[in-house]
PDB file of N, CA, C and O in Angstrom:
ATOM      1  N   ALA P 249     206.725  50.034 -11.406  1.00 47.00           N
ATOM      2  CA  ALA P 249     207.739  49.967 -10.353  1.00 47.00           C
ATOM      3  C   ALA P 249     207.555  48.671  -9.592  1.00 47.00           C
ATOM      4  O   ALA P 249     206.493  48.444  -9.010  1.00 47.00           O
ATOM      5  N   PRO P 250     208.585  47.832  -9.591  1.00 45.00           N
ATOM      6  CA  PRO P 250     208.453  46.564  -8.881  1.00 45.00           C
ATOM      7  C   PRO P 250     208.436  46.758  -7.371  1.00 45.00           C
ATOM      8  O   PRO P 250     209.013  47.707  -6.855  1.00 45.00           O
ATOM      9  N   CYS P 251     207.733  45.862  -6.695  1.00 51.00           N
ATOM     10  CA  CYS P 251     207.642  45.934  -5.232  1.00 51.00           C
ATOM     11  C   CYS P 251     208.959  45.468  -4.611  1.00 51.00           C
ATOM     12  O   CYS P 251     209.784  44.824  -5.247  1.00 51.00           O
ATOM     13  N   ALA P 252     209.113  45.776  -3.361  1.00 59.00           N
ATOM     14  CA  ALA P 252     210.345  45.405  -2.665  1.00 59.00           C
ATOM     15  C   ALA P 252     210.422  43.899  -2.462  1.00 59.00           C
ATOM     16  O   ALA P 252     211.506  43.345  -2.337  1.00 59.00           O
ATOM     17  N   VAL P 253     209.293  43.217  -2.421  1.00 69.00           N
ATOM     18  CA  VAL P 253     209.282  41.788  -2.149  1.00 69.00           C
ATOM     19  C   VAL P 253     209.669  41.001  -3.393  1.00 69.00           C
ATOM     20  O   VAL P 253     210.317  39.967  -3.315  1.00 69.00           O
ATOM     21  N   PHE P 254     209.350  41.515  -4.578  1.00 70.00           N
ATOM     22  CA  PHE P 254     209.597  40.789  -5.811  1.00 70.00           C
ATOM     23  C   PHE P 254     210.723  41.437  -6.596  1.00 70.00           C
ATOM     24  O   PHE P 254     210.768  42.644  -6.758  1.00 70.00           O
ATOM     25  N   SER P 255     211.616  40.610  -7.100  1.00 74.00           N
ATOM     26  CA  SER P 255     212.628  41.098  -8.036  1.00 74.00           C
ATOM     27  C   SER P 255     212.744  40.088  -9.165  1.00 74.00           C
ATOM     28  O   SER P 255     212.577  38.883  -8.947  1.00 74.00           O
ATOM     29  N   ALA P 256     213.025  40.568 -10.368  1.00 75.00           N
ATOM     30  CA  ALA P 256     213.079  39.706 -11.538  1.00 75.00           C
ATOM     31  C   ALA P 256     214.204  38.694 -11.451  1.00 75.00           C
ATOM     32  O   ALA P 256     214.097  37.593 -11.966  1.00 75.00           O
ATOM     33  N   THR P 257     215.260  39.041 -10.798  1.00 79.00           N
ATOM     34  CA  THR P 257     216.403  38.120 -10.732  1.00 79.00           C
ATOM     35  C   THR P 257     216.259  37.112  -9.599  1.00 79.00           C
ATOM     36  O   THR P 257     216.629  35.954  -9.748  1.00 79.00           O
ATOM     37  N   GLU P 258     215.691  37.521  -8.472  1.00 78.00           N
ATOM     38  CA  GLU P 258     215.587  36.623  -7.325  1.00 78.00           C
ATOM     39  C   GLU P 258     214.239  35.923  -7.236  1.00 78.00           C
ATOM     40  O   GLU P 258     214.109  34.897  -6.580  1.00 78.00           O
ATOM     41  N   GLY P 259     213.199  36.465  -7.880  1.00 75.00           N
ATOM     42  CA  GLY P 259     211.860  35.877  -7.776  1.00 75.00           C
ATOM     43  C   GLY P 259     211.125  36.436  -6.581  1.00 75.00           C
ATOM     44  O   GLY P 259     211.423  37.529  -6.107  1.00 75.00           O
ATOM     45  N   GLY P 260     210.199  35.680  -6.064  1.00 78.00           N
ATOM     46  CA  GLY P 260     209.407  36.149  -4.941  1.00 78.00           C
ATOM     47  C   GLY P 260     207.946  36.327  -5.354  1.00 78.00           C
ATOM     48  O   GLY P 260     207.529  35.875  -6.418  1.00 78.00           O
ATOM     49  N   TRP P 261     207.215  36.952  -4.517  1.00 79.00           N
ATOM     50  CA  TRP P 261     205.768  37.120  -4.745  1.00 79.00           C
ATOM     51  C   TRP P 261     205.426  38.593  -4.750  1.00 79.00           C
ATOM     52  O   TRP P 261     205.780  39.329  -3.846  1.00 79.00           O
ATOM     53  N   ASP P 262     204.734  38.989  -5.825  1.00 77.00           N
ATOM     54  CA  ASP P 262     204.292  40.372  -5.947  1.00 77.00           C
ATOM     55  C   ASP P 262     202.901  40.481  -5.331  1.00 77.00           C
ATOM     56  O   ASP P 262     201.986  39.762  -5.740  1.00 77.00           O
ATOM     57  N   PRO P 263     202.673  41.323  -4.339  1.00 75.00           N
ATOM     58  CA  PRO P 263     201.339  41.447  -3.732  1.00 75.00           C
ATOM     59  C   PRO P 263     200.272  41.879  -4.736  1.00 75.00           C
ATOM     60  O   PRO P 263     199.080  41.653  -4.510  1.00 75.00           O
ATOM     61  N   ALA P 264     200.661  42.455  -5.865  1.00 76.00           N
ATOM     62  CA  ALA P 264     199.669  42.832  -6.876  1.00 76.00           C
ATOM     63  C   ALA P 264     199.012  41.605  -7.498  1.00 76.00           C
ATOM     64  O   ALA P 264     197.949  41.704  -8.101  1.00 76.00           O
ATOM     65  N   TRP P 265     199.681  40.472  -7.378  1.00 78.00           N
ATOM     66  CA  TRP P 265     199.108  39.250  -7.950  1.00 78.00           C
ATOM     67  C   TRP P 265     197.957  38.723  -7.088  1.00 78.00           C
ATOM     68  O   TRP P 265     197.158  37.918  -7.542  1.00 78.00           O
ATOM     69  N   ASP P 266     197.907  39.115  -5.848  1.00 80.00           N
ATOM     70  CA  ASP P 266     196.821  38.659  -4.971  1.00 80.00           C
ATOM     71  C   ASP P 266     195.541  39.368  -5.386  1.00 80.00           C
ATOM     72  O   ASP P 266     195.447  40.590  -5.304  1.00 80.00           O
ATOM     73  N   SER P 267     194.598  38.589  -5.843  1.00 81.00           N
ATOM     74  CA  SER P 267     193.302  39.177  -6.190  1.00 81.00           C
ATOM     75  C   SER P 267     192.302  38.734  -5.133  1.00 81.00           C
ATOM     76  O   SER P 267     192.081  37.547  -4.930  1.00 81.00           O
ATOM     77  N   TYR P 268     191.780  39.695  -4.446  1.00 81.00           N
ATOM     78  CA  TYR P 268     190.829  39.387  -3.387  1.00 81.00           C
ATOM     79  C   TYR P 268     189.430  39.459  -3.960  1.00 81.00           C
ATOM     80  O   TYR P 268     189.036  40.472  -4.522  1.00 81.00           O
ATOM     81  N   LYS P 269     188.718  38.378  -3.813  1.00 81.00           N
ATOM     82  CA  LYS P 269     187.328  38.338  -4.262  1.00 81.00           C
ATOM     83  C   LYS P 269     186.419  38.397  -3.046  1.00 81.00           C
ATOM     84  O   LYS P 269     186.808  38.012  -1.941  1.00 81.00           O
ATOM     85  N   LYS P 270     185.237  38.861  -3.302  1.00 85.00           N
ATOM     86  CA  LYS P 270     184.237  38.865  -2.239  1.00 85.00           C
ATOM     87  C   LYS P 270     183.891  37.404  -1.914  1.00 85.00           C
ATOM     88  O   LYS P 270     183.640  36.610  -2.827  1.00 85.00           O
ATOM     89  N   PRO P 271     183.907  37.035  -0.652  1.00 85.00           N
ATOM     90  CA  PRO P 271     183.606  35.631  -0.334  1.00 85.00           C
ATOM     91  C   PRO P 271     182.154  35.303  -0.705  1.00 85.00           C
ATOM     92  O   PRO P 271     181.246  36.101  -0.478  1.00 85.00           O
ATOM     93  N   SER P 272     181.979  34.147  -1.320  1.00 88.00           N
ATOM     94  CA  SER P 272     180.625  33.748  -1.722  1.00 88.00           C
ATOM     95  C   SER P 272     180.056  32.842  -0.643  1.00 88.00           C
ATOM     96  O   SER P 272     180.678  31.859  -0.237  1.00 88.00           O
ATOM     97  N   ILE P 273     178.892  33.189  -0.186  1.00 90.00           N
ATOM     98  CA  ILE P 273     178.205  32.402   0.835  1.00 90.00           C
ATOM     99  C   ILE P 273     177.230  31.490   0.113  1.00 90.00           C
ATOM    100  O   ILE P 273     176.357  31.956  -0.632  1.00 90.00           O
ATOM    101  N   ARG P 274     177.394  30.216   0.307  1.00 92.00           N
ATOM    102  CA  ARG P 274     176.553  29.250  -0.401  1.00 92.00           C
ATOM    103  C   ARG P 274     175.211  29.118   0.306  1.00 92.00           C
ATOM    104  O   ARG P 274     175.155  28.895   1.514  1.00 92.00           O
ATOM    105  N   ARG P 275     174.174  29.281  -0.485  1.00 91.00           N
ATOM    106  CA  ARG P 275     172.828  29.128   0.069  1.00 91.00           C
ATOM    107  C   ARG P 275     172.425  27.664  -0.011  1.00 91.00           C
ATOM    108  O   ARG P 275     172.891  26.938  -0.887  1.00 91.00           O
ATOM    109  N   PRO P 276     171.545  27.229   0.857  1.00 91.00           N
ATOM    110  CA  PRO P 276     171.080  25.837   0.750  1.00 91.00           C
ATOM    111  C   PRO P 276     170.224  25.657  -0.506  1.00 91.00           C
ATOM    112  O   PRO P 276     169.630  26.607  -1.008  1.00 91.00           O
ATOM    113  N   HIS P 277     170.151  24.442  -0.994  1.00 92.00           N
ATOM    114  CA  HIS P 277     169.361  24.154  -2.182  1.00 92.00           C
ATOM    115  C   HIS P 277     167.876  24.375  -1.897  1.00 92.00           C
ATOM    116  O   HIS P 277     167.413  24.176  -0.779  1.00 92.00           O
ATOM    117  N   LYS P 278     167.160  24.766  -2.940  1.00 92.00           N
ATOM    118  CA  LYS P 278     165.733  25.035  -2.782  1.00 92.00           C
ATOM    119  C   LYS P 278     164.971  23.754  -2.472  1.00 92.00           C
ATOM    120  O   LYS P 278     163.987  23.760  -1.759  1.00 92.00           O
ATOM    121  N   GLY P 279     165.386  22.659  -3.038  1.00 93.00           N
ATOM    122  CA  GLY P 279     164.676  21.405  -2.834  1.00 93.00           C
ATOM    123  C   GLY P 279     163.441  21.345  -3.721  1.00 93.00           C
ATOM    124  O   GLY P 279     163.217  22.191  -4.587  1.00 93.00           O
ATOM    125  N   HIS P 280     162.621  20.332  -3.516  1.00 95.00           N
ATOM    126  CA  HIS P 280     161.404  20.159  -4.305  1.00 95.00           C
ATOM    127  C   HIS P 280     160.283  21.032  -3.743  1.00 95.00           C
ATOM    128  O   HIS P 280     160.178  21.211  -2.528  1.00 95.00           O
ATOM    129  N   LYS P 281     159.444  21.522  -4.625  1.00 95.00           N
ATOM    130  CA  LYS P 281     158.354  22.399  -4.194  1.00 95.00           C
ATOM    131  C   LYS P 281     157.401  21.641  -3.271  1.00 95.00           C
ATOM    132  O   LYS P 281     156.877  22.202  -2.316  1.00 95.00           O
ATOM    133  N   ARG P 282     157.190  20.367  -3.546  1.00 95.00           N
ATOM    134  CA  ARG P 282     156.272  19.591  -2.701  1.00 95.00           C
ATOM    135  C   ARG P 282     156.785  19.494  -1.267  1.00 95.00           C
ATOM    136  O   ARG P 282     156.008  19.422  -0.325  1.00 95.00           O
ATOM    137  N   ASP P 283     158.109  19.489  -1.113  1.00 95.00           N
ATOM    138  CA  ASP P 283     158.672  19.437   0.233  1.00 95.00           C
ATOM    139  C   ASP P 283     158.569  20.787   0.932  1.00 95.00           C
ATOM    140  O   ASP P 283     158.344  20.857   2.138  1.00 95.00           O
ATOM    141  N   ARG P 284     158.728  21.862   0.161  1.00 94.00           N
ATOM    142  CA  ARG P 284     158.661  23.199   0.757  1.00 94.00           C
ATOM    143  C   ARG P 284     157.237  23.559   1.163  1.00 94.00           C
ATOM    144  O   ARG P 284     157.026  24.282   2.125  1.00 94.00           O
ATOM    145  N   THR P 285     156.236  23.075   0.422  1.00 96.00           N
ATOM    146  CA  THR P 285     154.845  23.462   0.687  1.00 96.00           C
ATOM    147  C   THR P 285     154.074  22.361   1.407  1.00 96.00           C
ATOM    148  O   THR P 285     152.844  22.398   1.439  1.00 96.00           O
ATOM    149  N   ARG P 286     154.784  21.405   1.979  1.00 97.00           N
ATOM    150  CA  ARG P 286     154.114  20.258   2.594  1.00 97.00           C
ATOM    151  C   ARG P 286     153.194  20.671   3.752  1.00 97.00           C
ATOM    152  O   ARG P 286     152.037  20.270   3.811  1.00 97.00           O
ATOM    153  N   GLN P 287     153.697  21.484   4.668  1.00 97.00           N
ATOM    154  CA  GLN P 287     152.896  21.886   5.827  1.00 97.00           C
ATOM    155  C   GLN P 287     151.693  22.721   5.395  1.00 97.00           C
ATOM    156  O   GLN P 287     150.591  22.566   5.929  1.00 97.00           O
ATOM    157  N   GLU P 288     151.913  23.580   4.418  1.00 97.00           N
ATOM    158  CA  GLU P 288     150.831  24.422   3.897  1.00 97.00           C
ATOM    159  C   GLU P 288     149.708  23.555   3.323  1.00 97.00           C
ATOM    160  O   GLU P 288     148.527  23.778   3.582  1.00 97.00           O
ATOM    161  N   ARG P 289     150.098  22.539   2.535  1.00 97.00           N
ATOM    162  CA  ARG P 289     149.101  21.645   1.946  1.00 97.00           C
ATOM    163  C   ARG P 289     148.393  20.831   3.022  1.00 97.00           C
ATOM    164  O   ARG P 289     147.187  20.615   2.952  1.00 97.00           O
ATOM    165  N   PHE P 290     149.134  20.388   4.041  1.00 98.00           N
ATOM    166  CA  PHE P 290     148.536  19.622   5.126  1.00 98.00           C
ATOM    167  C   PHE P 290     147.474  20.445   5.854  1.00 98.00           C
ATOM    168  O   PHE P 290     146.367  19.966   6.115  1.00 98.00           O
ATOM    169  N   ASP P 291     147.814  21.710   6.161  1.00 98.00           N
ATOM    170  CA  ASP P 291     146.854  22.580   6.841  1.00 98.00           C
ATOM    171  C   ASP P 291     145.614  22.813   5.980  1.00 98.00           C
ATOM    172  O   ASP P 291     144.489  22.844   6.492  1.00 98.00           O
ATOM    173  N   LYS P 292     145.818  22.959   4.671  1.00 97.00           N
ATOM    174  CA  LYS P 292     144.704  23.186   3.754  1.00 97.00           C
ATOM    175  C   LYS P 292     143.764  21.973   3.726  1.00 97.00           C
ATOM    176  O   LYS P 292     142.539  22.114   3.789  1.00 97.00           O
ATOM    177  N   VAL P 293     144.350  20.768   3.679  1.00 97.00           N
ATOM    178  CA  VAL P 293     143.544  19.549   3.651  1.00 97.00           C
ATOM    179  C   VAL P 293     142.801  19.374   4.967  1.00 97.00           C
ATOM    180  O   VAL P 293     141.617  19.006   4.985  1.00 97.00           O
ATOM    181  N   GLN P 294     143.465  19.660   6.090  1.00 98.00           N
ATOM    182  CA  GLN P 294     142.810  19.530   7.394  1.00 98.00           C
ATOM    183  C   GLN P 294     141.623  20.496   7.504  1.00 98.00           C
ATOM    184  O   GLN P 294     140.570  20.137   8.040  1.00 98.00           O
ATOM    185  N   ALA P 295     141.782  21.697   6.974  1.00 97.00           N
ATOM    186  CA  ALA P 295     140.686  22.667   7.023  1.00 97.00           C
ATOM    187  C   ALA P 295     139.511  22.185   6.180  1.00 97.00           C
ATOM    188  O   ALA P 295     138.342  22.320   6.577  1.00 97.00           O
ATOM    189  N   LYS P 296     139.800  21.612   5.012  1.00 97.00           N
ATOM    190  CA  LYS P 296     138.731  21.096   4.155  1.00 97.00           C
ATOM    191  C   LYS P 296     138.038  19.901   4.800  1.00 97.00           C
ATOM    192  O   LYS P 296     136.826  19.748   4.696  1.00 97.00           O
ATOM    193  N   LEU P 297     138.811  19.044   5.451  1.00 97.00           N
ATOM    194  CA  LEU P 297     138.214  17.872   6.103  1.00 97.00           C
ATOM    195  C   LEU P 297     137.324  18.292   7.274  1.00 97.00           C
ATOM    196  O   LEU P 297     136.329  17.622   7.573  1.00 97.00           O
ATOM    197  N   ALA P 298     137.670  19.389   7.942  1.00 96.00           N
ATOM    198  CA  ALA P 298     136.874  19.845   9.076  1.00 96.00           C
ATOM    199  C   ALA P 298     135.479  20.269   8.628  1.00 96.00           C
ATOM    200  O   ALA P 298     134.498  20.088   9.356  1.00 96.00           O
ATOM    201  N   GLU P 299     135.357  20.837   7.427  1.00 96.00           N
ATOM    202  CA  GLU P 299     134.047  21.287   6.946  1.00 96.00           C
ATOM    203  C   GLU P 299     133.386  20.287   6.002  1.00 96.00           C
ATOM    204  O   GLU P 299     132.387  20.599   5.377  1.00 96.00           O
ATOM    205  N   GLN P 300     133.924  19.081   5.936  1.00 96.00           N
ATOM    206  CA  GLN P 300     133.411  18.083   5.002  1.00 96.00           C
ATOM    207  C   GLN P 300     131.968  17.675   5.304  1.00 96.00           C
ATOM    208  O   GLN P 300     131.158  17.555   4.391  1.00 96.00           O
ATOM    209  N   GLU P 301     131.657  17.467   6.569  1.00 96.00           N
ATOM    210  CA  GLU P 301     130.312  17.002   6.927  1.00 96.00           C
ATOM    211  C   GLU P 301     129.240  18.000   6.492  1.00 96.00           C
ATOM    212  O   GLU P 301     128.210  17.626   5.937  1.00 96.00           O
ATOM    213  N   GLU P 302     129.496  19.299   6.745  1.00 96.00           N
ATOM    214  CA  GLU P 302     128.503  20.311   6.364  1.00 96.00           C
ATOM    215  C   GLU P 302     128.358  20.388   4.844  1.00 96.00           C
ATOM    216  O   GLU P 302     127.255  20.562   4.328  1.00 96.00           O
ATOM    217  N   ARG P 303     129.474  20.253   4.145  1.00 96.00           N
ATOM    218  CA  ARG P 303     129.424  20.339   2.678  1.00 96.00           C
ATOM    219  C   ARG P 303     128.647  19.160   2.088  1.00 96.00           C
ATOM    220  O   ARG P 303     127.876  19.321   1.146  1.00 96.00           O
ATOM    221  N   ILE P 304     128.853  17.970   2.647  1.00 97.00           N
ATOM    222  CA  ILE P 304     128.114  16.792   2.160  1.00 97.00           C
ATOM    223  C   ILE P 304     126.629  16.964   2.440  1.00 97.00           C
ATOM    224  O   ILE P 304     125.785  16.673   1.581  1.00 97.00           O
ATOM    225  N   ALA P 305     126.286  17.439   3.636  1.00 97.00           N
ATOM    226  CA  ALA P 305     124.883  17.641   3.983  1.00 97.00           C
ATOM    227  C   ALA P 305     124.235  18.678   3.056  1.00 97.00           C
ATOM    228  O   ALA P 305     123.107  18.487   2.582  1.00 97.00           O
ATOM    229  N   ALA P 306     124.958  19.756   2.763  1.00 97.00           N
ATOM    230  CA  ALA P 306     124.415  20.788   1.868  1.00 97.00           C
ATOM    231  C   ALA P 306     124.239  20.245   0.459  1.00 97.00           C
ATOM    232  O   ALA P 306     123.252  20.556  -0.223  1.00 97.00           O
ATOM    233  N   TYR P 307     125.175  19.418   0.010  1.00 96.00           N
ATOM    234  CA  TYR P 307     125.078  18.827  -1.332  1.00 96.00           C
ATOM    235  C   TYR P 307     123.856  17.913  -1.423  1.00 96.00           C
ATOM    236  O   TYR P 307     123.076  17.987  -2.368  1.00 96.00           O
ATOM    237  N   ARG P 308     123.692  17.056  -0.430  1.00 96.00           N
ATOM    238  CA  ARG P 308     122.553  16.124  -0.449  1.00 96.00           C
ATOM    239  C   ARG P 308     121.224  16.873  -0.365  1.00 96.00           C
ATOM    240  O   ARG P 308     120.252  16.500  -1.015  1.00 96.00           O
ATOM    241  N   LYS P 309     121.180  17.932   0.439  1.00 96.00           N
ATOM    242  CA  LYS P 309     119.957  18.725   0.536  1.00 96.00           C
ATOM    243  C   LYS P 309     119.669  19.398  -0.801  1.00 96.00           C
ATOM    244  O   LYS P 309     118.517  19.468  -1.236  1.00 96.00           O
ATOM    245  N   GLY P 310     120.717  19.871  -1.482  1.00 95.00           N
ATOM    246  CA  GLY P 310     120.534  20.498  -2.784  1.00 95.00           C
ATOM    247  C   GLY P 310     119.999  19.530  -3.823  1.00 95.00           C
ATOM    248  O   GLY P 310     119.158  19.891  -4.649  1.00 95.00           O
ATOM    249  N   ILE P 311     120.473  18.290  -3.774  1.00 95.00           N
ATOM    250  CA  ILE P 311     119.982  17.265  -4.706  1.00 95.00           C
ATOM    251  C   ILE P 311     118.496  17.006  -4.457  1.00 95.00           C
ATOM    252  O   ILE P 311     117.696  16.906  -5.391  1.00 95.00           O
ATOM    253  N   ILE P 312     118.114  16.910  -3.188  1.00 92.00           N
ATOM    254  CA  ILE P 312     116.709  16.655  -2.858  1.00 92.00           C
ATOM    255  C   ILE P 312     115.840  17.840  -3.269  1.00 92.00           C
ATOM    256  O   ILE P 312     114.737  17.675  -3.793  1.00 92.00           O
ATOM    257  N   ASP P 313     116.365  19.077  -3.060  1.00 92.00           N
ATOM    258  CA  ASP P 313     115.585  20.264  -3.404  1.00 92.00           C
ATOM    259  C   ASP P 313     115.398  20.425  -4.911  1.00 92.00           C
ATOM    260  O   ASP P 313     114.451  21.073  -5.354  1.00 92.00           O
ATOM    261  N   GLN P 314     116.290  19.855  -5.708  1.00 91.00           N
ATOM    262  CA  GLN P 314     116.177  19.971  -7.166  1.00 91.00           C
ATOM    263  C   GLN P 314     115.081  19.082  -7.737  1.00 91.00           C
ATOM    264  O   GLN P 314     114.568  19.352  -8.819  1.00 91.00           O
ATOM    265  N   LYS P 315     114.755  18.024  -7.022  1.00 86.00           N
ATOM    266  CA  LYS P 315     113.729  17.114  -7.534  1.00 86.00           C
ATOM    267  C   LYS P 315     112.370  17.800  -7.511  1.00 86.00           C
ATOM    268  O   LYS P 315     112.063  18.567  -6.602  1.00 86.00           O
ATOM    269  N   PRO P 316     111.532  17.528  -8.510  1.00 84.00           N
ATOM    270  CA  PRO P 316     110.200  18.145  -8.500  1.00 84.00           C
ATOM    271  C   PRO P 316     109.346  17.579  -7.370  1.00 84.00           C
ATOM    272  O   PRO P 316     109.461  16.412  -7.010  1.00 84.00           O
ATOM    273  N   LYS P 317     108.502  18.433  -6.816  1.00 85.00           N
ATOM    274  CA  LYS P 317     107.636  18.009  -5.720  1.00 85.00           C
ATOM    275  C   LYS P 317     106.541  17.082  -6.264  1.00 85.00           C
ATOM    276  O   LYS P 317     106.042  17.283  -7.377  1.00 85.00           O
ATOM    277  N   PRO P 318     106.172  16.082  -5.506  1.00 86.00           N
ATOM    278  CA  PRO P 318     105.118  15.186  -5.979  1.00 86.00           C
ATOM    279  C   PRO P 318     103.769  15.908  -6.019  1.00 86.00           C
ATOM    280  O   PRO P 318     103.494  16.776  -5.197  1.00 86.00           O
ATOM    281  N   GLY P 319     102.975  15.572  -6.980  1.00 91.00           N
ATOM    282  CA  GLY P 319     101.663  16.194  -7.108  1.00 91.00           C
ATOM    283  C   GLY P 319     101.138  16.021  -8.526  1.00 91.00           C
ATOM    284  O   GLY P 319     101.869  15.651  -9.445  1.00 91.00           O
ATOM    285  N   ILE P 320      99.865  16.309  -8.700  1.00 91.00           N
ATOM    286  CA  ILE P 320      99.213  16.096  -9.988  1.00 91.00           C
ATOM    287  C   ILE P 320      99.729  17.062 -11.051  1.00 91.00           C
ATOM    288  O   ILE P 320      99.828  16.706 -12.224  1.00 91.00           O
ATOM    289  N   VAL P 321     100.102  18.296 -10.649  1.00 90.00           N
ATOM    290  CA  VAL P 321     100.562  19.289 -11.625  1.00 90.00           C
ATOM    291  C   VAL P 321     101.883  18.844 -12.249  1.00 90.00           C
ATOM    292  O   VAL P 321     102.036  18.846 -13.481  1.00 90.00           O
ATOM    293  N   ASN P 322     102.821  18.447 -11.418  1.00 88.00           N
ATOM    294  CA  ASN P 322     104.115  18.015 -11.947  1.00 88.00           C
ATOM    295  C   ASN P 322     103.996  16.702 -12.717  1.00 88.00           C
ATOM    296  O   ASN P 322     104.699  16.504 -13.709  1.00 88.00           O
ATOM    297  N   LEU P 323     103.124  15.813 -12.294  1.00 88.00           N
ATOM    298  CA  LEU P 323     102.895  14.573 -13.031  1.00 88.00           C
ATOM    299  C   LEU P 323     102.332  14.881 -14.409  1.00 88.00           C
ATOM    300  O   LEU P 323     102.783  14.325 -15.416  1.00 88.00           O
ATOM    301  N   TYR P 324     101.376  15.783 -14.489  1.00 88.00           N
ATOM    302  CA  TYR P 324     100.772  16.160 -15.774  1.00 88.00           C
ATOM    303  C   TYR P 324     101.820  16.800 -16.693  1.00 88.00           C
ATOM    304  O   TYR P 324     101.910  16.453 -17.874  1.00 88.00           O
ATOM    305  N   LYS P 325     102.652  17.709 -16.142  1.00 86.00           N
ATOM    306  CA  LYS P 325     103.696  18.353 -16.943  1.00 86.00           C
ATOM    307  C   LYS P 325     104.683  17.318 -17.478  1.00 86.00           C
ATOM    308  O   LYS P 325     105.096  17.372 -18.632  1.00 86.00           O
ATOM    309  N   ARG P 326     105.035  16.378 -16.631  1.00 84.00           N
ATOM    310  CA  ARG P 326     106.002  15.364 -17.051  1.00 84.00           C
ATOM    311  C   ARG P 326     105.420  14.481 -18.144  1.00 84.00           C
ATOM    312  O   ARG P 326     106.088  14.181 -19.137  1.00 84.00           O
ATOM    313  N   LEU P 327     104.180  14.107 -18.008  1.00 86.00           N
ATOM    314  CA  LEU P 327     103.556  13.252 -19.017  1.00 86.00           C
ATOM    315  C   LEU P 327     103.342  14.005 -20.338  1.00 86.00           C
ATOM    316  O   LEU P 327     103.424  13.413 -21.407  1.00 86.00           O
ATOM    317  N   MET P 328     103.076  15.302 -20.278  1.00 86.00           N
ATOM    318  CA  MET P 328     102.837  16.073 -21.491  1.00 86.00           C
ATOM    319  C   MET P 328     104.139  16.337 -22.273  1.00 86.00           C
ATOM    320  O   MET P 328     104.104  16.486 -23.480  1.00 86.00           O
ATOM    321  N   THR P 329     105.252  16.383 -21.574  1.00 86.00           N
ATOM    322  CA  THR P 329     106.511  16.683 -22.258  1.00 86.00           C
ATOM    323  C   THR P 329     107.224  15.425 -22.735  1.00 86.00           C
ATOM    324  O   THR P 329     108.224  15.514 -23.429  1.00 86.00           O
ATOM    325  N   MET P 330     106.731  14.249 -22.407  1.00 80.00           N
ATOM    326  CA  MET P 330     107.379  13.006 -22.840  1.00 80.00           C
ATOM    327  C   MET P 330     107.129  12.820 -24.325  1.00 80.00           C
ATOM    328  O   MET P 330     106.019  13.046 -24.823  1.00 80.00           O
ATOM    329  N   ARG P 331     108.128  12.355 -25.018  1.00 73.00           N
ATOM    330  CA  ARG P 331     107.979  12.091 -26.446  1.00 73.00           C
ATOM    331  C   ARG P 331     107.813  10.580 -26.651  1.00 73.00           C
ATOM    332  O   ARG P 331     108.507   9.794 -26.043  1.00 73.00           O
ATOM    333  N   GLY P 332     106.951  10.222 -27.518  1.00 65.00           N
ATOM    334  CA  GLY P 332     106.787   8.817 -27.853  1.00 65.00           C
ATOM    335  C   GLY P 332     105.978   8.028 -26.848  1.00 65.00           C
ATOM    336  O   GLY P 332     106.090   6.817 -26.788  1.00 65.00           O
ATOM    337  N   GLY P 333     105.160   8.648 -26.056  1.00 61.00           N
ATOM    338  CA  GLY P 333     104.290   7.917 -25.144  1.00 61.00           C
ATOM    339  C   GLY P 333     104.754   7.988 -23.704  1.00 61.00           C
ATOM    340  O   GLY P 333     105.678   8.716 -23.356  1.00 61.00           O
ATOM    341  N   SER P 334     104.110   7.199 -22.888  1.00 58.00           N
ATOM    342  CA  SER P 334     104.409   7.233 -21.456  1.00 58.00           C
ATOM    343  C   SER P 334     105.461   6.191 -21.124  1.00 58.00           C
ATOM    344  O   SER P 334     105.645   5.210 -21.833  1.00 58.00           O
ATOM    345  N   LYS P 335     106.081   6.414 -20.005  1.00 55.00           N
ATOM    346  CA  LYS P 335     107.082   5.438 -19.545  1.00 55.00           C
ATOM    347  C   LYS P 335     106.612   4.781 -18.276  1.00 55.00           C
ATOM    348  O   LYS P 335     106.038   5.352 -17.437  1.00 55.00           O
TER     349      LYS P 335
END
């Protein structure tokens, strides 16, 4: 049944032709990950820099603690395990 607004002889607009779609809301672009996580990375680096001095001190102390203590026992062990003579 044709609508009152549209007739085949006179023309016009049939409201059935109007298709209403749900309006699409455009979201902003995600951008680059480095830009999105910039503040997070900055905070992480600042936290690491704050504890840098203690970490360096612990590393250096660990290196010193790994060295054998001076003494005749360690000297004898070192000389006995050397291959091909003394250095």
